[in-house]
PDB file of C-alpha atoms in Angstrom:
ATOM      1  CA  MET E  10     -15.476  -5.443  61.034  1.00 46.00           C
ATOM      2  CA  SER E  11     -18.310  -6.940  63.044  1.00 47.00           C
ATOM      3  CA  ALA E  12     -19.524  -5.349  66.234  1.00 48.00           C
ATOM      4  CA  SER E  13     -18.505  -8.487  68.159  1.00 57.00           C
ATOM      5  CA  ILE E  14     -14.807  -8.077  67.276  1.00 63.00           C
ATOM      6  CA  SER E  15     -14.719  -4.518  68.610  1.00 67.00           C
ATOM      7  CA  SER E  16     -16.212  -5.880  71.847  1.00 81.00           C
ATOM      8  CA  ILE E  17     -13.378  -8.313  72.583  1.00 93.00           C
ATOM      9  CA  ARG E  18     -10.907  -7.104  75.172  1.00 96.00           C
ATOM     10  CA  VAL E  19      -7.718  -8.560  76.551  1.00 96.00           C
ATOM     11  CA  ASN E  20      -7.249  -8.449  80.305  1.00 95.00           C
ATOM     12  CA  ILE E  21      -3.904  -6.709  80.864  1.00 96.00           C
ATOM     13  CA  LEU E  22      -3.275  -6.197  84.575  1.00 96.00           C
ATOM     14  CA  GLY E  23      -7.004  -5.985  85.179  1.00 94.00           C
ATOM     15  CA  VAL E  24      -7.690  -3.452  82.405  1.00 96.00           C
ATOM     16  CA  GLY E  25      -9.656  -4.471  79.310  1.00 96.00           C
ATOM     17  CA  ILE E  26      -7.713  -3.457  76.190  1.00 97.00           C
ATOM     18  CA  SER E  27      -9.568  -3.734  72.873  1.00 97.00           C
ATOM     19  CA  ALA E  28      -8.190  -6.608  70.763  1.00 96.00           C
ATOM     20  CA  ILE E  29      -8.060  -4.565  67.547  1.00 97.00           C
ATOM     21  CA  ASP E  30      -5.864  -3.122  64.833  1.00 97.00           C
ATOM     22  CA  MET E  31      -6.032   0.256  63.096  1.00 97.00           C
ATOM     23  CA  GLY E  32      -8.570  -0.930  60.532  1.00 96.00           C
ATOM     24  CA  ASP E  33     -10.864  -2.172  63.286  1.00 96.00           C
ATOM     25  CA  ALA E  34     -10.659   1.152  65.110  1.00 97.00           C
ATOM     26  CA  VAL E  35     -11.474   3.191  61.995  1.00 97.00           C
ATOM     27  CA  ALA E  36     -14.345   0.879  61.029  1.00 96.00           C
ATOM     28  CA  THR E  37     -15.806   1.166  64.524  1.00 96.00           C
ATOM     29  CA  ILE E  38     -15.630   4.960  64.454  1.00 97.00           C
ATOM     30  CA  ASP E  39     -17.274   4.958  61.012  1.00 97.00           C
ATOM     31  CA  ARG E  40     -20.113   2.814  62.355  1.00 96.00           C
ATOM     32  CA  TRP E  41     -20.691   5.040  65.369  1.00 97.00           C
ATOM     33  CA  ILE E  42     -20.881   8.137  63.172  1.00 98.00           C
ATOM     34  CA  ASP E  43     -23.220   6.425  60.728  1.00 97.00           C
ATOM     35  CA  GLN E  44     -25.505   5.276  63.555  1.00 95.00           C
ATOM     36  CA  ARG E  45     -25.174   8.608  65.448  1.00 94.00           C
ATOM     37  CA  GLN E  46     -24.158   6.819  68.614  1.00 90.00           C
ATOM     38  CA  ARG E  47     -22.473   8.628  71.488  1.00 95.00           C
ATOM     39  CA  GLN E  48     -19.234   6.841  72.304  1.00 97.00           C
ATOM     40  CA  PHE E  49     -15.758   7.731  73.508  1.00 98.00           C
ATOM     41  CA  VAL E  50     -12.361   6.203  72.823  1.00 98.00           C
ATOM     42  CA  CYS E  51      -9.539   5.906  75.340  1.00 98.00           C
ATOM     43  CA  ILE E  52      -6.067   5.689  73.766  1.00 97.00           C
ATOM     44  CA  THR E  53      -4.298   3.735  76.478  1.00 95.00           C
ATOM     45  CA  GLY E  54      -0.683   2.790  77.042  1.00 93.00           C
ATOM     46  CA  VAL E  55       1.264   1.536  80.036  1.00 93.00           C
ATOM     47  CA  HIS E  56       0.715   4.841  81.860  1.00 91.00           C
ATOM     48  CA  GLY E  57      -3.071   4.495  81.567  1.00 94.00           C
ATOM     49  CA  VAL E  58      -3.034   0.859  82.693  1.00 96.00           C
ATOM     50  CA  MET E  59      -0.959   1.682  85.759  1.00 95.00           C
ATOM     51  CA  GLU E  60      -3.173   4.671  86.613  1.00 94.00           C
ATOM     52  CA  CYS E  61      -6.191   2.342  86.484  1.00 95.00           C
ATOM     53  CA  ARG E  62      -4.602  -0.027  88.998  1.00 93.00           C
ATOM     54  CA  ARG E  63      -4.661   2.645  91.672  1.00 91.00           C
ATOM     55  CA  ASP E  64      -7.813   4.490  90.600  1.00 95.00           C
ATOM     56  CA  ILE E  65     -11.031   2.472  90.607  1.00 95.00           C
ATOM     57  CA  GLU E  66     -13.015   5.363  89.098  1.00 97.00           C
ATOM     58  CA  LEU E  67     -10.671   5.578  86.115  1.00 97.00           C
ATOM     59  CA  ARG E  68     -10.877   1.809  85.688  1.00 96.00           C
ATOM     60  CA  GLY E  69     -14.664   2.136  85.482  1.00 97.00           C
ATOM     61  CA  ILE E  70     -14.358   4.891  82.877  1.00 98.00           C
ATOM     62  CA  LEU E  71     -12.236   2.679  80.630  1.00 97.00           C
ATOM     63  CA  ARG E  72     -14.683  -0.169  81.121  1.00 96.00           C
ATOM     64  CA  ALA E  73     -17.477   2.096  79.850  1.00 96.00           C
ATOM     65  CA  ALA E  74     -15.505   3.355  76.834  1.00 97.00           C
ATOM     66  CA  GLY E  75     -16.496   2.165  73.385  1.00 97.00           C
ATOM     67  CA  LEU E  76     -12.866   1.335  72.603  1.00 97.00           C
ATOM     68  CA  VAL E  77      -9.685   1.176  74.691  1.00 98.00           C
ATOM     69  CA  THR E  78      -6.975   1.075  72.061  1.00 98.00           C
ATOM     70  CA  PRO E  79      -3.503  -0.458  72.640  1.00 97.00           C
ATOM     71  CA  ASP E  80      -1.445   2.714  72.391  1.00 94.00           C
ATOM     72  CA  GLY E  81       1.962   1.275  73.259  1.00 90.00           C
ATOM     73  CA  MET E  82       3.993  -1.678  72.041  1.00 94.00           C
ATOM     74  CA  PRO E  83       4.235  -3.260  75.522  1.00 94.00           C
ATOM     75  CA  LEU E  84       0.449  -3.720  75.494  1.00 97.00           C
ATOM     76  CA  VAL E  85       0.599  -5.193  71.979  1.00 97.00           C
ATOM     77  CA  TRP E  86       3.314  -7.639  73.063  1.00 96.00           C
ATOM     78  CA  MET E  87       1.303  -8.579  76.145  1.00 96.00           C
ATOM     79  CA  ALA E  88      -1.775  -9.227  74.005  1.00 96.00           C
ATOM     80  CA  HIS E  89       0.256 -11.468  71.698  1.00 96.00           C
ATOM     81  CA  ARG E  90       1.670 -13.427  74.628  1.00 95.00           C
ATOM     82  CA  LEU E  91      -1.856 -13.873  75.946  1.00 94.00           C
ATOM     83  CA  GLY E  92      -3.023 -15.371  72.658  1.00 93.00           C
ATOM     84  CA  PHE E  93      -4.323 -12.365  70.689  1.00 95.00           C
ATOM     85  CA  ASP E  94      -2.003 -12.338  67.684  1.00 94.00           C
ATOM     86  CA  ARG E  95      -4.159 -10.015  65.541  1.00 92.00           C
ATOM     87  CA  VAL E  96      -3.727  -7.056  67.921  1.00 96.00           C
ATOM     88  CA  ARG E  97      -1.699  -4.161  66.514  1.00 97.00           C
ATOM     89  CA  ARG E  98      -0.788  -0.804  67.950  1.00 96.00           C
ATOM     90  CA  VAL E  99      -3.476   1.881  67.605  1.00 97.00           C
ATOM     91  CA  TYR E 100      -1.429   4.939  68.461  1.00 95.00           C
ATOM     92  CA  GLY E 101      -3.250   8.235  69.040  1.00 96.00           C
ATOM     93  CA  PRO E 102      -1.389  10.365  66.465  1.00 96.00           C
ATOM     94  CA  ASP E 103      -1.633   7.598  63.855  1.00 97.00           C
ATOM     95  CA  LEU E 104      -5.363   7.142  64.454  1.00 98.00           C
ATOM     96  CA  MET E 105      -5.870  10.885  64.120  1.00 98.00           C
ATOM     97  CA  ARG E 106      -3.892  10.940  60.862  1.00 98.00           C
ATOM     98  CA  GLU E 107      -5.809   8.023  59.385  1.00 98.00           C
ATOM     99  CA  VAL E 108      -9.272   9.327  60.282  1.00 98.00           C
ATOM    100  CA  SER E 109      -8.287  12.787  59.042  1.00 98.00           C
ATOM    101  CA  ARG E 110      -7.003  11.330  55.765  1.00 98.00           C
ATOM    102  CA  LEU E 111     -10.357   9.661  55.124  1.00 98.00           C
ATOM    103  CA  SER E 112     -12.476  12.588  56.284  1.00 98.00           C
ATOM    104  CA  PRO E 113     -12.607  14.801  53.170  1.00 98.00           C
ATOM    105  CA  GLU E 114     -14.201  11.953  51.223  1.00 97.00           C
ATOM    106  CA  ARG E 115     -16.512  10.923  54.042  1.00 97.00           C
ATOM    107  CA  GLY E 116     -17.492  14.443  55.052  1.00 97.00           C
ATOM    108  CA  TYR E 117     -16.644  14.099  58.739  1.00 98.00           C
ATOM    109  CA  ARG E 118     -16.651  17.267  60.823  1.00 98.00           C
ATOM    110  CA  HIS E 119     -13.887  17.686  63.420  1.00 98.00           C
ATOM    111  CA  PHE E 120     -13.558  19.702  66.626  1.00 98.00           C
ATOM    112  CA  TYR E 121     -10.247  20.055  68.523  1.00 98.00           C
ATOM    113  CA  PHE E 122     -10.644  20.465  72.295  1.00 98.00           C
ATOM    114  CA  GLY E 123      -7.583  20.825  74.498  1.00 95.00           C
ATOM    115  CA  GLY E 124      -3.985  21.919  74.593  1.00 91.00           C
ATOM    116  CA  GLY E 125      -2.487  25.179  75.743  1.00 89.00           C
ATOM    117  CA  PRO E 126      -3.440  28.576  74.320  1.00 91.00           C
ATOM    118  CA  GLY E 127      -3.261  28.516  70.538  1.00 94.00           C
ATOM    119  CA  LEU E 128      -2.383  24.829  70.178  1.00 96.00           C
ATOM    120  CA  ALA E 129      -5.774  23.691  68.872  1.00 97.00           C
ATOM    121  CA  ASP E 130      -5.734  26.546  66.363  1.00 97.00           C
ATOM    122  CA  ALA E 131      -2.232  25.584  65.199  1.00 97.00           C
ATOM    123  CA  LEU E 132      -3.380  21.990  64.845  1.00 97.00           C
ATOM    124  CA  ALA E 133      -6.322  23.095  62.705  1.00 98.00           C
ATOM    125  CA  VAL E 134      -3.972  24.973  60.369  1.00 97.00           C
ATOM    126  CA  GLN E 135      -1.717  21.925  60.054  1.00 97.00           C
ATOM    127  CA  GLN E 136      -4.574  19.513  59.431  1.00 98.00           C
ATOM    128  CA  ARG E 137      -6.186  21.692  56.771  1.00 98.00           C
ATOM    129  CA  ALA E 138      -2.843  21.889  54.974  1.00 97.00           C
ATOM    130  CA  ALA E 139      -2.173  18.156  55.293  1.00 97.00           C
ATOM    131  CA  TYR E 140      -5.684  17.020  54.296  1.00 98.00           C
ATOM    132  CA  PRO E 141      -7.254  19.496  51.842  1.00 98.00           C
ATOM    133  CA  GLY E 142     -11.004  19.537  52.231  1.00 98.00           C
ATOM    134  CA  ILE E 143     -11.058  18.371  55.847  1.00 98.00           C
ATOM    135  CA  GLN E 144     -13.800  20.112  57.812  1.00 98.00           C
ATOM    136  CA  VAL E 145     -12.420  21.493  61.094  1.00 98.00           C
ATOM    137  CA  VAL E 146     -15.508  23.200  62.467  1.00 98.00           C
ATOM    138  CA  GLY E 147     -14.126  24.466  65.763  1.00 98.00           C
ATOM    139  CA  THR E 148     -11.305  24.626  68.288  1.00 98.00           C
ATOM    140  CA  LEU E 149     -11.266  25.356  71.992  1.00 97.00           C
ATOM    141  CA  SER E 150      -8.475  25.455  74.573  1.00 93.00           C
ATOM    142  CA  PRO E 151     -10.006  25.098  78.068  1.00 91.00           C
ATOM    143  CA  PRO E 152      -8.416  26.719  81.133  1.00 86.00           C
ATOM    144  CA  PHE E 153      -5.819  24.648  82.994  1.00 83.00           C
ATOM    145  CA  ARG E 154      -7.714  25.229  86.227  1.00 86.00           C
ATOM    146  CA  PRO E 155     -11.068  23.477  86.784  1.00 86.00           C
ATOM    147  CA  ALA E 156     -13.738  25.203  84.737  1.00 90.00           C
ATOM    148  CA  SER E 157     -16.660  26.808  86.544  1.00 93.00           C
ATOM    149  CA  GLU E 158     -20.144  25.443  85.911  1.00 94.00           C
ATOM    150  CA  ALA E 159     -20.922  28.418  83.675  1.00 96.00           C
ATOM    151  CA  GLU E 160     -17.656  28.039  81.744  1.00 96.00           C
ATOM    152  CA  ASP E 161     -18.242  24.346  81.275  1.00 96.00           C
ATOM    153  CA  GLU E 162     -21.768  24.901  79.973  1.00 97.00           C
ATOM    154  CA  ALA E 163     -20.494  27.556  77.565  1.00 97.00           C
ATOM    155  CA  MET E 164     -17.887  25.127  76.206  1.00 97.00           C
ATOM    156  CA  VAL E 165     -20.482  22.380  75.733  1.00 98.00           C
ATOM    157  CA  GLN E 166     -22.767  24.776  73.883  1.00 98.00           C
ATOM    158  CA  ALA E 167     -19.894  25.972  71.675  1.00 98.00           C
ATOM    159  CA  ILE E 168     -19.063  22.411  70.654  1.00 98.00           C
ATOM    160  CA  ASN E 169     -22.653  21.370  70.045  1.00 98.00           C
ATOM    161  CA  ALA E 170     -23.428  24.522  68.051  1.00 98.00           C
ATOM    162  CA  VAL E 171     -21.090  23.516  65.199  1.00 98.00           C
ATOM    163  CA  LYS E 172     -22.294  19.879  65.069  1.00 98.00           C
ATOM    164  CA  PRO E 173     -19.024  17.951  64.878  1.00 98.00           C
ATOM    165  CA  ASP E 174     -18.918  14.223  64.167  1.00 98.00           C
ATOM    166  CA  ILE E 175     -15.688  13.754  66.114  1.00 98.00           C
ATOM    167  CA  VAL E 176     -14.388  15.724  69.091  1.00 98.00           C
ATOM    168  CA  TRP E 177     -10.656  15.150  69.512  1.00 98.00           C
ATOM    169  CA  VAL E 178      -9.683  15.698  73.146  1.00 98.00           C
ATOM    170  CA  GLY E 179      -6.083  16.579  73.997  1.00 96.00           C
ATOM    171  CA  LEU E 180      -5.934  16.922  77.775  1.00 93.00           C
ATOM    172  CA  SER E 181      -3.514  14.083  78.765  1.00 86.00           C
ATOM    173  CA  THR E 182      -4.299  10.987  80.833  1.00 89.00           C
ATOM    174  CA  PRO E 183      -6.310  10.714  83.070  1.00 94.00           C
ATOM    175  CA  LYS E 184      -7.816  14.204  82.683  1.00 95.00           C
ATOM    176  CA  GLN E 185      -9.130  13.573  79.169  1.00 97.00           C
ATOM    177  CA  GLU E 186     -10.740  10.260  80.129  1.00 97.00           C
ATOM    178  CA  ARG E 187     -12.564  11.897  83.025  1.00 97.00           C
ATOM    179  CA  TRP E 188     -13.711  14.773  80.799  1.00 97.00           C
ATOM    180  CA  MET E 189     -15.076  12.485  78.087  1.00 98.00           C
ATOM    181  CA  SER E 190     -16.902  10.318  80.603  1.00 98.00           C
ATOM    182  CA  ALA E 191     -18.431  13.325  82.372  1.00 97.00           C
ATOM    183  CA  HIS E 192     -19.564  14.903  79.076  1.00 97.00           C
ATOM    184  CA  ARG E 193     -20.714  11.833  77.184  1.00 95.00           C
ATOM    185  CA  ASP E 194     -24.393  12.672  77.655  1.00 95.00           C
ATOM    186  CA  ARG E 195     -23.932  16.404  77.015  1.00 97.00           C
ATOM    187  CA  ILE E 196     -21.748  16.453  73.913  1.00 98.00           C
ATOM    188  CA  GLU E 197     -23.950  15.637  70.923  1.00 97.00           C
ATOM    189  CA  ALA E 198     -21.112  14.429  68.657  1.00 98.00           C
ATOM    190  CA  PRO E 199     -21.186  10.685  67.975  1.00 98.00           C
ATOM    191  CA  VAL E 200     -17.515  10.224  68.899  1.00 98.00           C
ATOM    192  CA  MET E 201     -15.014  11.686  71.349  1.00 98.00           C
ATOM    193  CA  ILE E 202     -11.410  10.473  71.157  1.00 98.00           C
ATOM    194  CA  GLY E 203      -8.800  11.271  73.803  1.00 98.00           C
ATOM    195  CA  VAL E 204      -5.449  11.597  72.046  1.00 97.00           C
ATOM    196  CA  GLY E 205      -3.298  13.479  74.569  1.00 89.00           C
ATOM    197  CA  ALA E 206       0.022  14.623  73.108  1.00 90.00           C
ATOM    198  CA  ALA E 207      -1.151  14.002  69.520  1.00 95.00           C
ATOM    199  CA  PHE E 208      -2.128  17.684  69.360  1.00 96.00           C
ATOM    200  CA  ASP E 209       1.502  18.682  69.967  1.00 94.00           C
ATOM    201  CA  PHE E 210       2.957  16.038  67.664  1.00 94.00           C
ATOM    202  CA  LEU E 211       0.703  16.821  64.707  1.00 96.00           C
ATOM    203  CA  ALA E 212       0.950  20.584  65.177  1.00 95.00           C
ATOM    204  CA  GLY E 213       4.733  20.263  65.291  1.00 92.00           C
ATOM    205  CA  THR E 214       5.248  21.769  68.742  1.00 90.00           C
ATOM    206  CA  LYS E 215       6.807  18.552  70.092  1.00 85.00           C
ATOM    207  CA  ARG E 216       8.954  15.937  68.377  1.00 82.00           C
ATOM    208  CA  GLN E 217       7.831  12.347  68.042  1.00 79.00           C
ATOM    209  CA  ALA E 218      10.172   9.475  68.732  1.00 77.00           C
ATOM    210  CA  PRO E 219      11.837   7.937  65.651  1.00 81.00           C
ATOM    211  CA  LEU E 220       9.871   5.068  64.158  1.00 83.00           C
ATOM    212  CA  TRP E 221      12.418   2.474  65.272  1.00 83.00           C
ATOM    213  CA  MET E 222      12.004   3.587  68.898  1.00 80.00           C
ATOM    214  CA  GLN E 223       8.220   3.450  68.588  1.00 80.00           C
ATOM    215  CA  ARG E 224       8.381  -0.081  67.187  1.00 81.00           C
ATOM    216  CA  SER E 225      10.879  -1.163  69.839  1.00 78.00           C
ATOM    217  CA  GLY E 226       8.742   0.013  72.745  1.00 79.00           C
ATOM    218  CA  LEU E 227      11.239   2.742  73.617  1.00 78.00           C
ATOM    219  CA  GLU E 228       9.100   5.793  72.968  1.00 79.00           C
ATOM    220  CA  TRP E 229       8.928   6.412  76.713  1.00 74.00           C
ATOM    221  CA  ALA E 230      12.729   6.830  76.767  1.00 79.00           C
ATOM    222  CA  PHE E 231      12.589   9.414  73.972  1.00 77.00           C
ATOM    223  CA  ARG E 232       9.860  11.356  75.749  1.00 75.00           C
ATOM    224  CA  LEU E 233      11.763  11.174  79.029  1.00 75.00           C
ATOM    225  CA  ALA E 234      14.874  12.567  77.350  1.00 81.00           C
ATOM    226  CA  SER E 235      12.768  15.333  75.773  1.00 80.00           C
ATOM    227  CA  GLU E 236      10.954  16.352  78.982  1.00 78.00           C
ATOM    228  CA  PRO E 237      12.986  14.977  81.921  1.00 79.00           C
ATOM    229  CA  ARG E 238      11.702  17.365  84.591  1.00 76.00           C
ATOM    230  CA  ARG E 239       8.065  16.653  83.827  1.00 77.00           C
ATOM    231  CA  LEU E 240       8.265  12.922  83.159  1.00 71.00           C
ATOM    232  CA  TRP E 241      11.110  11.408  85.190  1.00 69.00           C
ATOM    233  CA  ARG E 242       8.988  10.659  88.247  1.00 73.00           C
ATOM    234  CA  ARG E 243       6.234   9.054  86.134  1.00 73.00           C
ATOM    235  CA  TYR E 244       8.555   6.714  84.258  1.00 73.00           C
ATOM    236  CA  ALA E 245      10.749   5.918  87.246  1.00 76.00           C
ATOM    237  CA  THR E 246       7.640   4.450  88.859  1.00 84.00           C
ATOM    238  CA  ILE E 247       5.511   2.966  86.106  1.00 87.00           C
ATOM    239  CA  VAL E 248       8.120   1.251  83.922  1.00 84.00           C
ATOM    240  CA  PRO E 249       9.602  -1.090  86.546  1.00 90.00           C
ATOM    241  CA  SER E 250       6.194  -1.653  88.166  1.00 93.00           C
ATOM    242  CA  PHE E 251       4.638  -2.626  84.848  1.00 92.00           C
ATOM    243  CA  LEU E 252       7.471  -5.020  84.014  1.00 91.00           C
ATOM    244  CA  VAL E 253       7.140  -6.819  87.338  1.00 94.00           C
ATOM    245  CA  LEU E 254       3.351  -7.065  87.198  1.00 95.00           C
ATOM    246  CA  ALA E 255       3.265  -8.030  83.530  1.00 93.00           C
ATOM    247  CA  GLY E 256       5.800 -10.768  84.178  1.00 93.00           C
ATOM    248  CA  ALA E 257       3.669 -12.104  87.004  1.00 94.00           C
ATOM    249  CA  GLN E 258       0.541 -12.128  84.840  1.00 93.00           C
ATOM    250  CA  LEU E 259       2.294 -13.924  82.003  1.00 92.00           C
ATOM    251  CA  ALA E 260       3.670 -16.479  84.438  1.00 90.00           C
ATOM    252  CA  HIS E 261       0.120 -17.292  85.499  1.00 85.00           C
ATOM    253  CA  ARG E 262      -1.278 -16.894  81.953  1.00 75.00           C
ATOM    254  CA  ARG E 263      -4.374 -15.031  83.178  1.00 55.00           C
ATOM    255  CA  GLY E 264      -5.341 -13.603  79.785  1.00 52.00           C
ATOM    256  CA  ALA E 265      -9.099 -13.569  80.242  1.00 53.00           C
ATOM    257  CA  VAL E 266     -11.211 -12.211  77.420  1.00 58.00           C
ATOM    258  CA  ARG E 267     -14.083  -9.890  78.242  1.00 59.00           C
ATOM    259  CA  ILE E 268     -16.924  -9.504  75.754  1.00 48.00           C
ATOM    260  CA  ARG E 269     -18.894  -6.268  75.851  1.00 54.00           C
ATOM    261  CA  GLY E 270     -22.391  -5.754  74.561  1.00 43.00           C
TER     262      GLY E 270
END
C-alpha cells in the first residue's frame, strides 16, 4: 500500500476516519516499524466520533494520529455512502490478532500497557499460546488514578528498557488516545495502538459479540446487555445522536476527503 492511500480520510461528522481495510492497516504498521517512525493508531467507532464532537482536544489528537481506523460497521457504512467503497472494518481485536499472527515471522516485539491488575499478564499468556514464537517483552497495568510524575516516568522507562516495536494500549476511549498523544515523544517504540477492550476479549475475561451481530452493526447492543450498568447511559445518548447527525450529513452529502502528509 502506498503512503498516499493511508493518508486519505473520510469526513464523518467532522472526524477524519482513515479510508482503509485491514491489509492497509497492517502494511502501514509494517512500514512504520521498518522506518522506525513514532506513530500512534486510534481505533475509533461511533463512541469515539461522538466524543470528538464535544471535545476539541480529542478531535485534535485524532487528527494527529497516523491512522484512525473504522472500528464499527456504522462508520464503514457511512464511508460507503460517502463514496469510499473500499473501506472495511478495522476492529481492534482483529487488528491485534492479525499483527500478532504475523509477528513470529517478522520478529516484532510487543508490550501490553493497560487493563486492571493482572489483565496484561493474562493477555500475554494467551497470546504466547495462540501465536508460538511471539515476543511479548513486557506488560504493565497502570493505576486507575492519575499517575504521579515519578510513576509516569518510571512506566516510560520500563517500556523503553525492553525496546518494543509495538505498544498495545488498553485504557478505553478517550483515556488511551490522550495517553498515546501525551507520550508519543517519550515512548521510543515505533507504534502505539489503542485497542481498548481488546485486552479483555483476547484474554477471555469478557465475551465478544457473535460475528453476525458484529457484521450487522449490533455489537453495541451485545455490550449493553453484557454491562448494562456501566454502558446504558453512553449508548442511550450516542446511538440516537449519531443516527440523527449521520442522516443529516448524508442528506447534504458532505463527504469531504482530507489528505494528510
